Amino acid sequence: MLIRLRWEPSPGDWSDGIKATVPFVRRSVWFAAAFGVFSIVLLVLGQPIPGVFGLVCALVIAAMPTIGTRLAFRRNPIAGRTVTADVDGHAIRMMTLDGTAYSDIVLADLEGWAETERNFVLHTGSGGFHPLPGRAFDSVEDLDRFRDLLVQTVGPADRT
């Protein structure tokens, strides 16, 4: 079985990977929302300075993961380059189209995986991950075969 993939990486792919890997990032929006509600209560109670300060802080907390991911993506010299990959029953061999970067991921060495709305996030350990976007697959059948391969080789998907 060989599955060929090709995609243009995007900051959203990285963002999905970070959310699937780092629990704090997943919860930051909820924390920001709670902080915003408390700030609104302060405004209603007649405390405009702490209320406005709290709302500004809530917005910053909610925006930081997205801003951080986009900045990291832009600063990475190979982040936006077209990637190709070959998936066989044992490994994923990824390379940028221009040959500047290469990764060989042995499926049995993965610590886990998760599936988000747009990506398969492969956990490599120590907080490392590789996002494989669903748009990289040529067909739904290839996508299903890849999912089945991950379940057989690594185990069931992580709950995120």
GROMACS .gro file of C-alpha atoms in nm:
model
  160
    1MET     CA    1   0.000   0.000   0.000
    2LEU     CA    2   0.142   0.337  -0.102
    3ILE     CA    3  -0.034   0.667  -0.051
    4ARG     CA    4   0.111   0.980  -0.209
    5LEU     CA    5   0.040   1.317  -0.049
    6ARG     CA    6   0.106   1.675  -0.151
    7TRP     CA    7   0.012   1.999   0.023
    8GLU     CA    8   0.094   2.362   0.086
    9PRO     CA    9   0.142   2.405   0.464
   10SER     CA   10  -0.057   2.679   0.633
   11PRO     CA   11  -0.047   2.840   0.978
   12GLY     CA   12  -0.382   2.672   1.049
   13ASP     CA   13  -0.214   2.331   1.019
   14TRP     CA   14   0.037   2.428   1.286
   15SER     CA   15  -0.236   2.578   1.501
   16ASP     CA   16  -0.432   2.252   1.487
   17GLY     CA   17  -0.121   2.060   1.585
   18ILE     CA   18  -0.049   2.286   1.880
   19LYS     CA   19  -0.410   2.265   2.001
   20ALA     CA   20  -0.403   1.886   1.974
   21THR     CA   21  -0.069   1.863   2.155
   22VAL     CA   22  -0.075   2.136   2.422
   23PRO     CA   23  -0.376   2.126   2.657
   24PHE     CA   24  -0.323   2.485   2.779
   25VAL     CA   25  -0.373   2.622   2.428
   26ARG     CA   26  -0.703   2.433   2.391
   27ARG     CA   27  -0.825   2.583   2.716
   28SER     CA   28  -0.698   2.938   2.664
   29VAL     CA   29  -1.013   3.048   2.479
   30TRP     CA   30  -1.231   2.926   2.767
   31PHE     CA   31  -1.007   3.103   3.018
   32ALA     CA   32  -1.025   3.422   2.812
   33ALA     CA   33  -1.405   3.395   2.794
   34ALA     CA   34  -1.436   3.350   3.171
   35PHE     CA   35  -1.198   3.642   3.226
   36GLY     CA   36  -1.407   3.853   2.987
   37VAL     CA   37  -1.730   3.769   3.173
   38PHE     CA   38  -1.577   3.874   3.506
   39SER     CA   39  -1.454   4.194   3.343
   40ILE     CA   40  -1.802   4.273   3.214
   41VAL     CA   41  -1.937   4.218   3.565
   42LEU     CA   42  -1.682   4.472   3.689
   43LEU     CA   43  -1.801   4.720   3.425
   44VAL     CA   44  -2.165   4.669   3.530
   45LEU     CA   45  -2.069   4.720   3.894
   46GLY     CA   46  -1.918   5.059   3.808
   47GLN     CA   47  -1.550   4.963   3.798
   48PRO     CA   48  -1.449   5.085   3.451
   49ILE     CA   49  -1.069   5.075   3.483
   50PRO     CA   50  -1.036   4.713   3.604
   51GLY     CA   51  -1.323   4.610   3.375
   52VAL     CA   52  -1.161   4.753   3.061
   53PHE     CA   53  -0.820   4.620   3.168
   54GLY     CA   54  -0.973   4.274   3.213
   55LEU     CA   55  -1.139   4.284   2.871
   56VAL     CA   56  -0.812   4.384   2.705
   57CYS     CA   57  -0.633   4.101   2.888
   58ALA     CA   58  -0.904   3.854   2.782
   59LEU     CA   59  -0.859   3.956   2.418
   60VAL     CA   60  -0.481   3.919   2.445
   61ILE     CA   61  -0.515   3.574   2.606
   62ALA     CA   62  -0.755   3.460   2.334
   63ALA     CA   63  -0.536   3.595   2.052
   64MET     CA   64  -0.189   3.488   2.171
   65PRO     CA   65  -0.195   3.126   2.048
   66THR     CA   66  -0.301   3.233   1.698
   67ILE     CA   67  -0.058   3.524   1.683
   68GLY     CA   68   0.227   3.309   1.815
   69THR     CA   69   0.159   3.034   1.562
   70ARG     CA   70   0.140   3.275   1.269
   71LEU     CA   71   0.465   3.447   1.371
   72ALA     CA   72   0.645   3.114   1.415
   73PHE     CA   73   0.514   2.998   1.076
   74ARG     CA   74   0.634   3.315   0.905
   75ARG     CA   75   0.978   3.299   1.068
   76ASN     CA   76   1.037   2.934   0.975
   77PRO     CA   77   1.234   2.929   0.649
   78ILE     CA   78   1.068   2.611   0.516
   79ALA     CA   79   0.719   2.641   0.666
   80GLY     CA   80   0.532   2.758   0.358
   81ARG     CA   81   0.701   2.533   0.103
   82THR     CA   82   0.509   2.262  -0.079
   83VAL     CA   83   0.548   1.922   0.088
   84THR     CA   84   0.520   1.579  -0.068
   85ALA     CA   85   0.496   1.254   0.125
   86ASP     CA   86   0.488   0.882   0.057
   87VAL     CA   87   0.309   0.666   0.310
   88ASP     CA   88   0.370   0.294   0.312
   89GLY     CA   89   0.277   0.043   0.580
   90HIS     CA   90   0.574   0.135   0.800
   91ALA     CA   91   0.678   0.496   0.749
   92ILE     CA   92   0.595   0.839   0.615
   93ARG     CA   93   0.866   0.997   0.405
   94MET     CA   94   0.810   1.372   0.376
   95MET     CA   95   1.013   1.616   0.171
   96THR     CA   96   0.970   1.972   0.058
   97LEU     CA   97   0.921   1.995  -0.316
   98ASP     CA   98   1.248   2.185  -0.356
   99GLY     CA   99   1.439   1.927  -0.146
  100THR     CA  100   1.541   2.164   0.134
  101ALA     CA  101   1.392   1.952   0.414
  102TYR     CA  102   1.331   1.584   0.466
  103SER     CA  103   1.163   1.382   0.743
  104ASP     CA  104   1.129   1.008   0.776
  105ILE     CA  105   0.864   0.916   1.035
  106VAL     CA  106   0.846   0.553   1.143
  107LEU     CA  107   0.482   0.489   1.232
  108ALA     CA  108   0.565   0.241   1.510
  109ASP     CA  109   0.776   0.512   1.682
  110LEU     CA  110   0.486   0.759   1.710
  111GLU     CA  111   0.361   0.822   2.062
  112GLY     CA  112   0.008   0.885   1.940
  113TRP     CA  113  -0.206   1.069   1.693
  114ALA     CA  114  -0.517   1.281   1.682
  115GLU     CA  115  -0.758   1.376   1.409
  116THR     CA  116  -0.892   1.730   1.395
  117GLU     CA  117  -1.134   1.885   1.147
  118ARG     CA  118  -0.851   1.963   0.907
  119ASN     CA  119  -0.549   1.749   1.006
  120PHE     CA  120  -0.403   1.428   1.128
  121VAL     CA  121  -0.165   1.532   1.406
  122LEU     CA  122   0.114   1.279   1.458
  123HIS     CA  123   0.270   1.301   1.806
  124THR     CA  124   0.644   1.231   1.796
  125GLY     CA  125   0.714   1.279   2.167
  126SER     CA  126   0.848   1.566   2.377
  127GLY     CA  127   0.569   1.790   2.248
  128GLY     CA  128   0.676   1.741   1.886
  129PHE     CA  129   0.423   1.677   1.613
  130HIS     CA  130   0.369   1.663   1.240
  131PRO     CA  131   0.037   1.786   1.099
  132LEU     CA  132  -0.082   1.605   0.786
  133PRO     CA  133  -0.374   1.800   0.639
  134GLY     CA  134  -0.674   1.618   0.500
  135ARG     CA  135  -0.646   1.826   0.183
  136ALA     CA  136  -0.318   1.644   0.106
  137PHE     CA  137  -0.505   1.323   0.025
  138ASP     CA  138  -0.629   1.261  -0.329
  139SER     CA  139  -0.941   1.073  -0.224
  140VAL     CA  140  -1.160   0.986   0.072
  141GLU     CA  141  -1.049   0.625   0.027
  142ASP     CA  142  -0.682   0.725   0.078
  143LEU     CA  143  -0.782   0.924   0.385
  144ASP     CA  144  -0.969   0.623   0.528
  145ARG     CA  145  -0.678   0.389   0.447
  146PHE     CA  146  -0.439   0.623   0.627
  147ARG     CA  147  -0.665   0.643   0.933
  148ASP     CA  148  -0.690   0.261   0.940
  149LEU     CA  149  -0.312   0.233   0.909
  150LEU     CA  150  -0.265   0.465   1.208
  151VAL     CA  151  -0.513   0.264   1.416
  152GLN     CA  152  -0.340  -0.064   1.327
  153THR     CA  153   0.015   0.065   1.378
  154VAL     CA  154  -0.013   0.324   1.657
  155GLY     CA  155  -0.349   0.256   1.819
  156PRO     CA  156  -0.670   0.453   1.851
  157ALA     CA  157  -0.667   0.831   1.812
  158ASP     CA  158  -0.598   1.046   2.118
  159ARG     CA  159  -0.896   1.230   2.256
  160THR     CA  160  -0.846   1.605   2.235
   0.00000   0.00000   0.00000
